[in-house]
Amino acid sequence: MSHNSFGHLLRMTTWGESHGPALGCVVDGVPPRLALSEEHIQPYLDARRPGQSRFTTQRREPDRVRILSGVYEGLTTGTPVQLLIENTDQRSKDYAAIAETYRPGHADLTYDAKYGLRDPRGGGRSSARETAARVAAGAVARAVLGDRVTIRAGVVELGGIAIDPARLDWAATGDNPFFSPDPGVVDAWAGAVDAARERGDSLGAIVQVEASGVAPGWGAPLYAKLDAELASAMMSINAVKGVEIGTGFEAARLTGIENADEMDPGPDGRPRFRSNHAGGILGGIATGADVVVRFAVKPTSSITTPRASVTRSGTATEVVTRGRHDPCVGIRAVPVGEAMMALVLADQMLLHRAQCGDG
Amino acid sequence: MSHNSFGHLLRMTTWGESHGPALGCVVDGVPPRLALSEEHIQPYLDARRPGQSRFTTQRREPDRVRILSGVYEGLTTGTPVQLLIENTDQRSKDYAAIAETYRPGHADLTYDAKYGLRDPRGGGRSSARETAARVAAGAVARAVLGDRVTIRAGVVELGGIAIDPARLDWAATGDNPFFSPDPGVVDAWAGAVDAARERGDSLGAIVQVEASGVAPGWGAPLYAKLDAELASAMMSINAVKGVEIGTGFEAARLTGIENADEMDPGPDGRPRFRSNHAGGILGGIATGADVVVRFAVKPTSSITTPRASVTRSGTATEVVTRGRHDPCVGIRAVPVGEAMMALVLADQMLLHRAQCGDG
Amino acid sequence: MSHNSFGHLLRMTTWGESHGPALGCVVDGVPPRLALSEEHIQPYLDARRPGQSRFTTQRREPDRVRILSGVYEGLTTGTPVQLLIENTDQRSKDYAAIAETYRPGHADLTYDAKYGLRDPRGGGRSSARETAARVAAGAVARAVLGDRVTIRAGVVELGGIAIDPARLDWAATGDNPFFSPDPGVVDAWAGAVDAARERGDSLGAIVQVEASGVAPGWGAPLYAKLDAELASAMMSINAVKGVEIGTGFEAARLTGIENADEMDPGPDGRPRFRSNHAGGILGGIATGADVVVRFAVKPTSSITTPRASVTRSGTATEVVTRGRHDPCVGIRAVPVGEAMMALVLADQMLLHRAQCGDG
Amino acid sequence: MSHNSFGHLLRMTTWGESHGPALGCVVDGVPPRLALSEEHIQPYLDARRPGQSRFTTQRREPDRVRILSGVYEGLTTGTPVQLLIENTDQRSKDYAAIAETYRPGHADLTYDAKYGLRDPRGGGRSSARETAARVAAGAVARAVLGDRVTIRAGVVELGGIAIDPARLDWAATGDNPFFSPDPGVVDAWAGAVDAARERGDSLGAIVQVEASGVAPGWGAPLYAKLDAELASAMMSINAVKGVEIGTGFEAARLTGIENADEMDPGPDGRPRFRSNHAGGILGGIATGADVVVRFAVKPTSSITTPRASVTRSGTATEVVTRGRHDPCVGIRAVPVGEAMMALVLADQMLLHRAQCGDG
């Protein structure tokens, strides 16, 4: 019952702080004889890596992953896979001021309330830097899933500007610095981010993650339902404030007639859905249709505009957060959302196999 | 790692099907020497009970709870509390038709895909009837929380008609059949529900659950964060398709300046927030402000308007769901949402005490 | 993390007190489409049932099991199986004296120390009566294991009188009231038990449990090793004070040369062991040889000879335990040990399948 | 449900192979504000370190521990503590022969059966080298326990030669290379070990671990009983084949009159036991008397005397294990047993606090 673990059978435990010597994770329950090496993991870390465009933080971390255990001669052995990423760009600076003040929107106040102390360097454990470990673990989860499942993700709304669903093209996400599946919004988003930064402000975003090839039957009712697991997975990402499946909140505004995903017999005799309001999940179990999740990322809390706050000792103050910060943390949340999707699905695949066989 | 369990230290395991002899739950980890009796639990079951207005299903279940263990002379003993509710209104009817057809929006298809068989009587395990066990367990969780925490919940949108936030009055939820905190919408909602039923249709809803008195520090980062636990809890309720915390999805449309919850020193020296966009949670840990969660409930899938579907053997068919169904399942989800809030908070209270003491 | 649960993927949670209205368990994770009915479970409860000879307690309980969920038309559905056994022979008597005194060897003192109160009726939760629920769950585990695994158990030592290993005949255990696999000791054991009871005394025993047909590979290193799971399972049975695997403690007195289980190629090419000091387990994983476990059961603590004790309020007293008690609790521990073996093996079977497939 | 994790609330997950680049563990659930540094951990690793006398393996590892996370300015922060130990003495050698042959008593066969491959270098994950991570985690557990609990351990029997219980002196364990609490046996043990090695043989041992200061009430019935947890903890150590509590297996040979631990009122009004057959545990809960555990360690399986075996491809062969091996692995199991005791007790302390408060 580790609080820093995720998953039931494929179980990741992350560790590390933003400015400690290293961070990483141990992934337990990996099936044996899967091909795995640093080369399988590194590309996902590279996608998440900061400093790749002017729209993300300028912290420069190579984020090189090392596999310390669980792999022998290029194959997983069934024993725990420890992944380690060194922190290299730890600017020496004086954290005394931050240590004494609670920045609005940050976990400063709450870590202090919980633990009676905190590591103030770069947010410590509450830093988004922890998500590097998730992305690395997500690559292991992909090895577990194999080729049957394809995961796609992108930003579908930024600063209130949504993509045009009719122009959604997942292949486009690699061609712009926003992971946008609609190239038509890229200029508007770039302008919005630049303007926000200029006025000492930041922007929020909505990320969509989809998976196709999910086998009907994956999901573990009632309290490890596929949708409940995804909700927990995505909500555990820094700055996420909402999660929805399929049509999501809008489904509450449809009527039962409209929301019904009618079915026809498919060519294989299996039902085929005319629509996918359900987002590929009914009763917590996958239908076989694409699994569709969206999550809302609040605007970065670290802004250069002064905000009213309070010191540890209880006096009023103003806070300005300088330093290297993402103007929109939602952008780099895309590979993290993909990783969490992979982790949930691989875990459910193993759970399903355990109870119901491979059938 | 029971899939039918919820919670870490206060752990509920539910069991039972819609039309079996009984359903219930065992709640483990209950602290000793708490006053508990059937009288503490029954009122919450009564609030959830069907058949209390024309806006809910006409199935009539007394839903009397019995405590079978864990209580001696009116006090909890620290051993598992088994709660049992008999099913009494199990209409004898022919389930053969349902057993052969997949109703759109139901878990028929997916239970079949997962398990290769299913109990078709009233939805079996996937029935919302299982939530009676949650509500009973939630009453135990309230005993664990004691008086420090107050939980409020209601429907804040129904059939696309939202309450007026300016007129939100939690005391009003008991005075109307919709658990609406704004009496001004009651007539409109009644009309919408009646109209939907008349045309063989159903409606969705959005439920809001709040808790005040949550101690700063509750929450277990990083993967049992308070918000991640709430997301998992609410998403596990039947028909829920989205969960958000505080300002939720709208936070993605605010800027960092707007979304910052500025602080002033409170009278006790502790920070006091000017706003609560965060919904009482930062970094997965409670701030001390009200914890605010909303969840979206899709329109009832059981409708009398024919929908295209497929039989088990793969032939096209049309499905009409007759019988006693809630025209808007969101209404009776209110006490369920309250119960899940209580379960999450009581669990986090114990987790916090274990790691950080009572301080 | 329920403390009253056992197992990882096949997970039993027991509940109930000795003199409450009922006791039972919920078994989660049961694979679907297994034949299961009360008739599959009852024989195991009958074997454990008290009052069947003069060598066990005269409490008379029919111990009829009811399946309340998880089975439909004779097949498991994959949902939780709730098993309920009513307590019928709850003698009305005055527990005030017991409630105020700590009986040596009982959990009176410790439950009081832990919880600040206890249910004194018949030992409450600490009563061996709880093992009825385990035996019922064990029958479900046997359904999961199927025919591939055979479990045998018996008393191999009683009151210091051991069976002759050369005459061990598992088929004999059903023919005597001691579950002895060596009929040659039955008269001596009967005499020893009668003599002990006559002098107000009780006896201990050693129980051996074996399983054949365990697939090589079952076991989950490093902290859910097959032997560690068995040790935990057996030690959790009331009055058990020691557990050993294979040659056990005596292995510490052998040399490496003596203790080596040498191997020859078997007819199927797989290694065949010349001996089984290892008790079928190496590195926490099954070798394919018989899994052999022994556990030591202390003499019944409830004796009619006065023993020095202390009251709740701290004054010296003498305790005599009258009532209906097993003169040797080790006897009725035999079906319990079998059940725990079945639960551990079925759980490991599912864990193995999850990580390594069915291969 | 990581198989490589131990503990409920104080949860250690170990990782690493004997001849990989490093091994270690992450310890989650550590309370905040405890003093912790490498200096607190290193002495325990030094006690376990090989090569300190001629009676242990000549592998020379400095076993320097590094804390990579969870500690800030000398205090624990409540976040996961990652401990890393580099492997430095990895002799380059040809493992091809070992990789093809199953050494009797080793996990070669079973890892192969389970995973279909294995890391043959020095036993891979099944090597006793993994226990270095446990010892490091045990030091963290001691920080959690604080000064209230004192843990003592030693070898009480070696090669069939037992200490004289009347001369047991825990202070003596540091003065001889066997951790013997009775200096009188040291010469006999040294002679036995030397003789065994000379004839290409090895010896077993029995280790006793005791804890005083354990608060009455610690223990989590029914399936995380203090004794069941200890049994699981000790049985998970390499080469352990039996575990017993208090009088253990011998209790099965006592009568109820003899085995009763009679009580007198202590000076504080609390019961004081005249004897401790129970080993400090009744009903799975600590009585306040010393917790006493013994475990049996089989003779080292790596011996230079040829033993009959089988190759992976199924042909008969003989195996001789050369290299640097402990002639009696029981000796270095002493610090490991202490560490497991500390881990179990610290975990139970937190569990007790969660459910029952600090009272």
PDB file of N, CA and C in Angstrom, chain B residues 24-74:
ATOM      1  N   GLY B  24     -24.349  -6.591   0.182  1.00  0.00           N
ATOM      2  CA  GLY B  24     -23.799  -5.958   1.361  1.00  0.00           C
ATOM      3  C   GLY B  24     -22.340  -5.646   1.203  1.00  0.00           C
ATOM      4  N   CYS B  25     -21.702  -5.450   2.339  1.00  0.00           N
ATOM      5  CA  CYS B  25     -20.281  -5.133   2.314  1.00  0.00           C
ATOM      6  C   CYS B  25     -19.676  -5.453   3.659  1.00  0.00           C
ATOM      7  N   VAL B  26     -18.380  -5.659   3.641  1.00  0.00           N
ATOM      8  CA  VAL B  26     -17.634  -5.768   4.875  1.00  0.00           C
ATOM      9  C   VAL B  26     -16.684  -4.571   4.912  1.00  0.00           C
ATOM     10  N   VAL B  27     -16.659  -3.888   6.051  1.00  0.00           N
ATOM     11  CA  VAL B  27     -15.803  -2.716   6.218  1.00  0.00           C
ATOM     12  C   VAL B  27     -14.736  -3.084   7.239  1.00  0.00           C
ATOM     13  N   ASP B  28     -13.498  -3.070   6.787  1.00  0.00           N
ATOM     14  CA  ASP B  28     -12.402  -3.452   7.673  1.00  0.00           C
ATOM     15  C   ASP B  28     -11.586  -2.215   8.028  1.00  0.00           C
ATOM     16  N   GLY B  29     -10.926  -2.294   9.166  1.00  0.00           N
ATOM     17  CA  GLY B  29     -10.061  -1.204   9.593  1.00  0.00           C
ATOM     18  C   GLY B  29     -10.770  -0.147  10.413  1.00  0.00           C
ATOM     19  N   VAL B  30     -12.004  -0.415  10.800  1.00  0.00           N
ATOM     20  CA  VAL B  30     -12.767   0.570  11.576  1.00  0.00           C
ATOM     21  C   VAL B  30     -12.119   0.727  12.954  1.00  0.00           C
ATOM     22  N   PRO B  31     -11.806   1.923  13.364  1.00  0.00           N
ATOM     23  CA  PRO B  31     -11.263   2.110  14.710  1.00  0.00           C
ATOM     24  C   PRO B  31     -12.242   1.612  15.772  1.00  0.00           C
ATOM     25  N   PRO B  32     -11.736   1.175  16.901  1.00  0.00           N
ATOM     26  CA  PRO B  32     -12.619   0.648  17.953  1.00  0.00           C
ATOM     27  C   PRO B  32     -13.294   1.755  18.764  1.00  0.00           C
ATOM     28  N   ARG B  33     -14.331   1.366  19.485  1.00  0.00           N
ATOM     29  CA  ARG B  33     -14.999   2.215  20.476  1.00  0.00           C
ATOM     30  C   ARG B  33     -15.762   3.383  19.857  1.00  0.00           C
ATOM     31  N   LEU B  34     -16.198   3.206  18.604  1.00  0.00           N
ATOM     32  CA  LEU B  34     -17.077   4.205  17.998  1.00  0.00           C
ATOM     33  C   LEU B  34     -18.517   3.725  18.140  1.00  0.00           C
ATOM     34  N   ALA B  35     -19.409   4.637  18.459  1.00  0.00           N
ATOM     35  CA  ALA B  35     -20.827   4.274  18.538  1.00  0.00           C
ATOM     36  C   ALA B  35     -21.329   3.930  17.139  1.00  0.00           C
ATOM     37  N   LEU B  36     -21.915   2.757  16.993  1.00  0.00           N
ATOM     38  CA  LEU B  36     -22.443   2.347  15.685  1.00  0.00           C
ATOM     39  C   LEU B  36     -23.585   1.360  15.885  1.00  0.00           C
ATOM     40  N   SER B  37     -24.655   1.631  15.161  1.00  0.00           N
ATOM     41  CA  SER B  37     -25.803   0.716  15.194  1.00  0.00           C
ATOM     42  C   SER B  37     -26.536   0.851  13.876  1.00  0.00           C
ATOM     43  N   GLU B  38     -27.506  -0.006  13.672  1.00  0.00           N
ATOM     44  CA  GLU B  38     -28.307   0.092  12.457  1.00  0.00           C
ATOM     45  C   GLU B  38     -28.948   1.481  12.346  1.00  0.00           C
ATOM     46  N   GLU B  39     -29.247   2.079  13.464  1.00  0.00           N
ATOM     47  CA  GLU B  39     -29.901   3.395  13.440  1.00  0.00           C
ATOM     48  C   GLU B  39     -28.991   4.484  12.869  1.00  0.00           C
ATOM     49  N   HIS B  40     -27.664   4.292  12.978  1.00  0.00           N
ATOM     50  CA  HIS B  40     -26.752   5.274  12.383  1.00  0.00           C
ATOM     51  C   HIS B  40     -26.704   5.144  10.869  1.00  0.00           C
ATOM     52  N   ILE B  41     -26.998   3.963  10.375  1.00  0.00           N
ATOM     53  CA  ILE B  41     -26.802   3.687   8.955  1.00  0.00           C
ATOM     54  C   ILE B  41     -28.089   3.871   8.161  1.00  0.00           C
ATOM     55  N   GLN B  42     -29.209   3.466   8.756  1.00  0.00           N
ATOM     56  CA  GLN B  42     -30.460   3.398   8.020  1.00  0.00           C
ATOM     57  C   GLN B  42     -30.871   4.720   7.357  1.00  0.00           C
ATOM     58  N   PRO B  43     -30.706   5.861   8.024  1.00  0.00           N
ATOM     59  CA  PRO B  43     -31.163   7.113   7.377  1.00  0.00           C
ATOM     60  C   PRO B  43     -30.501   7.366   6.030  1.00  0.00           C
ATOM     61  N   TYR B  44     -29.241   6.970   5.900  1.00  0.00           N
ATOM     62  CA  TYR B  44     -28.564   7.198   4.617  1.00  0.00           C
ATOM     63  C   TYR B  44     -29.118   6.269   3.543  1.00  0.00           C
ATOM     64  N   LEU B  45     -29.433   5.044   3.937  1.00  0.00           N
ATOM     65  CA  LEU B  45     -30.075   4.142   2.984  1.00  0.00           C
ATOM     66  C   LEU B  45     -31.461   4.650   2.608  1.00  0.00           C
ATOM     67  N   ASP B  46     -32.147   5.201   3.562  1.00  0.00           N
ATOM     68  CA  ASP B  46     -33.482   5.725   3.269  1.00  0.00           C
ATOM     69  C   ASP B  46     -33.409   6.864   2.249  1.00  0.00           C
ATOM     70  N   ALA B  47     -32.373   7.690   2.359  1.00  0.00           N
ATOM     71  CA  ALA B  47     -32.238   8.811   1.414  1.00  0.00           C
ATOM     72  C   ALA B  47     -32.004   8.313  -0.008  1.00  0.00           C
ATOM     73  N   ARG B  48     -31.330   7.180  -0.124  1.00  0.00           N
ATOM     74  CA  ARG B  48     -31.039   6.622  -1.440  1.00  0.00           C
ATOM     75  C   ARG B  48     -32.156   5.742  -1.963  1.00  0.00           C
ATOM     76  N   ARG B  49     -33.049   5.327  -1.092  1.00  0.00           N
ATOM     77  CA  ARG B  49     -34.037   4.300  -1.414  1.00  0.00           C
ATOM     78  C   ARG B  49     -34.885   4.691  -2.616  1.00  0.00           C
ATOM     79  N   PRO B  50     -35.154   3.742  -3.467  1.00  0.00           N
ATOM     80  CA  PRO B  50     -35.990   4.051  -4.638  1.00  0.00           C
ATOM     81  C   PRO B  50     -37.454   4.238  -4.236  1.00  0.00           C
ATOM     82  N   GLY B  51     -38.198   4.761  -5.185  1.00  0.00           N
ATOM     83  CA  GLY B  51     -39.651   4.780  -5.025  1.00  0.00           C
ATOM     84  C   GLY B  51     -40.184   5.881  -4.140  1.00  0.00           C
ATOM     85  N   GLN B  52     -39.367   6.889  -3.899  1.00  0.00           N
ATOM     86  CA  GLN B  52     -39.830   7.927  -2.974  1.00  0.00           C
ATOM     87  C   GLN B  52     -40.491   9.104  -3.687  1.00  0.00           C
ATOM     88  N   SER B  53     -40.317   9.184  -4.976  1.00  0.00           N
ATOM     89  CA  SER B  53     -41.042  10.203  -5.731  1.00  0.00           C
ATOM     90  C   SER B  53     -41.259   9.639  -7.126  1.00  0.00           C
ATOM     91  N   ARG B  54     -42.004  10.379  -7.937  1.00  0.00           N
ATOM     92  CA  ARG B  54     -42.254   9.856  -9.278  1.00  0.00           C
ATOM     93  C   ARG B  54     -41.022  10.033 -10.166  1.00  0.00           C
ATOM     94  N   PHE B  55     -39.977  10.661  -9.634  1.00  0.00           N
ATOM     95  CA  PHE B  55     -38.783  10.901 -10.433  1.00  0.00           C
ATOM     96  C   PHE B  55     -37.714   9.821 -10.258  1.00  0.00           C
ATOM     97  N   THR B  56     -38.044   8.814  -9.485  1.00  0.00           N
ATOM     98  CA  THR B  56     -37.091   7.706  -9.338  1.00  0.00           C
ATOM     99  C   THR B  56     -37.811   6.394  -9.615  1.00  0.00           C
ATOM    100  N   THR B  57     -37.027   5.326  -9.722  1.00  0.00           N
ATOM    101  CA  THR B  57     -37.600   4.033 -10.065  1.00  0.00           C
ATOM    102  C   THR B  57     -38.660   3.615  -9.049  1.00  0.00           C
ATOM    103  N   GLN B  58     -39.634   2.878  -9.523  1.00  0.00           N
ATOM    104  CA  GLN B  58     -40.713   2.448  -8.644  1.00  0.00           C
ATOM    105  C   GLN B  58     -40.432   1.096  -7.989  1.00  0.00           C
ATOM    106  N   ARG B  59     -39.239   0.574  -8.216  1.00  0.00           N
ATOM    107  CA  ARG B  59     -38.869  -0.612  -7.439  1.00  0.00           C
ATOM    108  C   ARG B  59     -38.985  -0.256  -5.956  1.00  0.00           C
ATOM    109  N   ARG B  60     -39.578  -1.135  -5.181  1.00  0.00           N
ATOM    110  CA  ARG B  60     -39.787  -0.817  -3.769  1.00  0.00           C
ATOM    111  C   ARG B  60     -38.975  -1.766  -2.909  1.00  0.00           C
ATOM    112  N   GLU B  61     -37.929  -1.265  -2.368  1.00  0.00           N
ATOM    113  CA  GLU B  61     -37.069  -2.060  -1.491  1.00  0.00           C
ATOM    114  C   GLU B  61     -37.021  -1.370  -0.140  1.00  0.00           C
ATOM    115  N   PRO B  62     -37.297  -2.086   0.929  1.00  0.00           N
ATOM    116  CA  PRO B  62     -37.159  -1.428   2.233  1.00  0.00           C
ATOM    117  C   PRO B  62     -35.700  -1.120   2.562  1.00  0.00           C
ATOM    118  N   ASP B  63     -34.782  -1.901   1.992  1.00  0.00           N
ATOM    119  CA  ASP B  63     -33.355  -1.674   2.220  1.00  0.00           C
ATOM    120  C   ASP B  63     -33.026  -1.545   3.700  1.00  0.00           C
ATOM    121  N   ARG B  64     -33.432  -2.562   4.454  1.00  0.00           N
ATOM    122  CA  ARG B  64     -33.104  -2.577   5.882  1.00  0.00           C
ATOM    123  C   ARG B  64     -31.723  -3.169   6.052  1.00  0.00           C
ATOM    124  N   VAL B  65     -30.858  -2.472   6.745  1.00  0.00           N
ATOM    125  CA  VAL B  65     -29.498  -2.959   6.949  1.00  0.00           C
ATOM    126  C   VAL B  65     -29.409  -3.732   8.260  1.00  0.00           C
ATOM    127  N   ARG B  66     -28.622  -4.804   8.229  1.00  0.00           N
ATOM    128  CA  ARG B  66     -28.304  -5.531   9.469  1.00  0.00           C
ATOM    129  C   ARG B  66     -26.799  -5.550   9.667  1.00  0.00           C
ATOM    130  N   ILE B  67     -26.347  -5.282  10.882  1.00  0.00           N
ATOM    131  CA  ILE B  67     -24.928  -5.396  11.228  1.00  0.00           C
ATOM    132  C   ILE B  67     -24.703  -6.812  11.740  1.00  0.00           C
ATOM    133  N   LEU B  68     -23.871  -7.568  11.054  1.00  0.00           N
ATOM    134  CA  LEU B  68     -23.663  -8.965  11.450  1.00  0.00           C
ATOM    135  C   LEU B  68     -22.395  -9.186  12.273  1.00  0.00           C
ATOM    136  N   SER B  69     -21.510  -8.201  12.294  1.00  0.00           N
ATOM    137  CA  SER B  69     -20.255  -8.404  13.036  1.00  0.00           C
ATOM    138  C   SER B  69     -19.595  -7.065  13.297  1.00  0.00           C
ATOM    139  N   GLY B  70     -18.638  -7.082  14.199  1.00  0.00           N
ATOM    140  CA  GLY B  70     -17.788  -5.912  14.406  1.00  0.00           C
ATOM    141  C   GLY B  70     -18.319  -4.894  15.387  1.00  0.00           C
ATOM    142  N   VAL B  71     -19.504  -5.138  15.930  1.00  0.00           N
ATOM    143  CA  VAL B  71     -20.092  -4.207  16.891  1.00  0.00           C
ATOM    144  C   VAL B  71     -20.531  -5.018  18.107  1.00  0.00           C
ATOM    145  N   TYR B  72     -20.197  -4.533  19.291  1.00  0.00           N
ATOM    146  CA  TYR B  72     -20.593  -5.221  20.530  1.00  0.00           C
ATOM    147  C   TYR B  72     -21.129  -4.186  21.503  1.00  0.00           C
ATOM    148  N   GLU B  73     -22.331  -4.390  21.917  1.00  0.00           N
ATOM    149  CA  GLU B  73     -22.979  -3.464  22.854  1.00  0.00           C
ATOM    150  C   GLU B  73     -22.907  -2.023  22.360  1.00  0.00           C
ATOM    151  N   GLY B  74     -23.146  -1.851  21.057  1.00  0.00           N
ATOM    152  CA  GLY B  74     -23.269  -0.501  20.509  1.00  0.00           C
ATOM    153  C   GLY B  74     -21.973   0.179  20.155  1.00  0.00           C
TER     154      GLY B  74
END
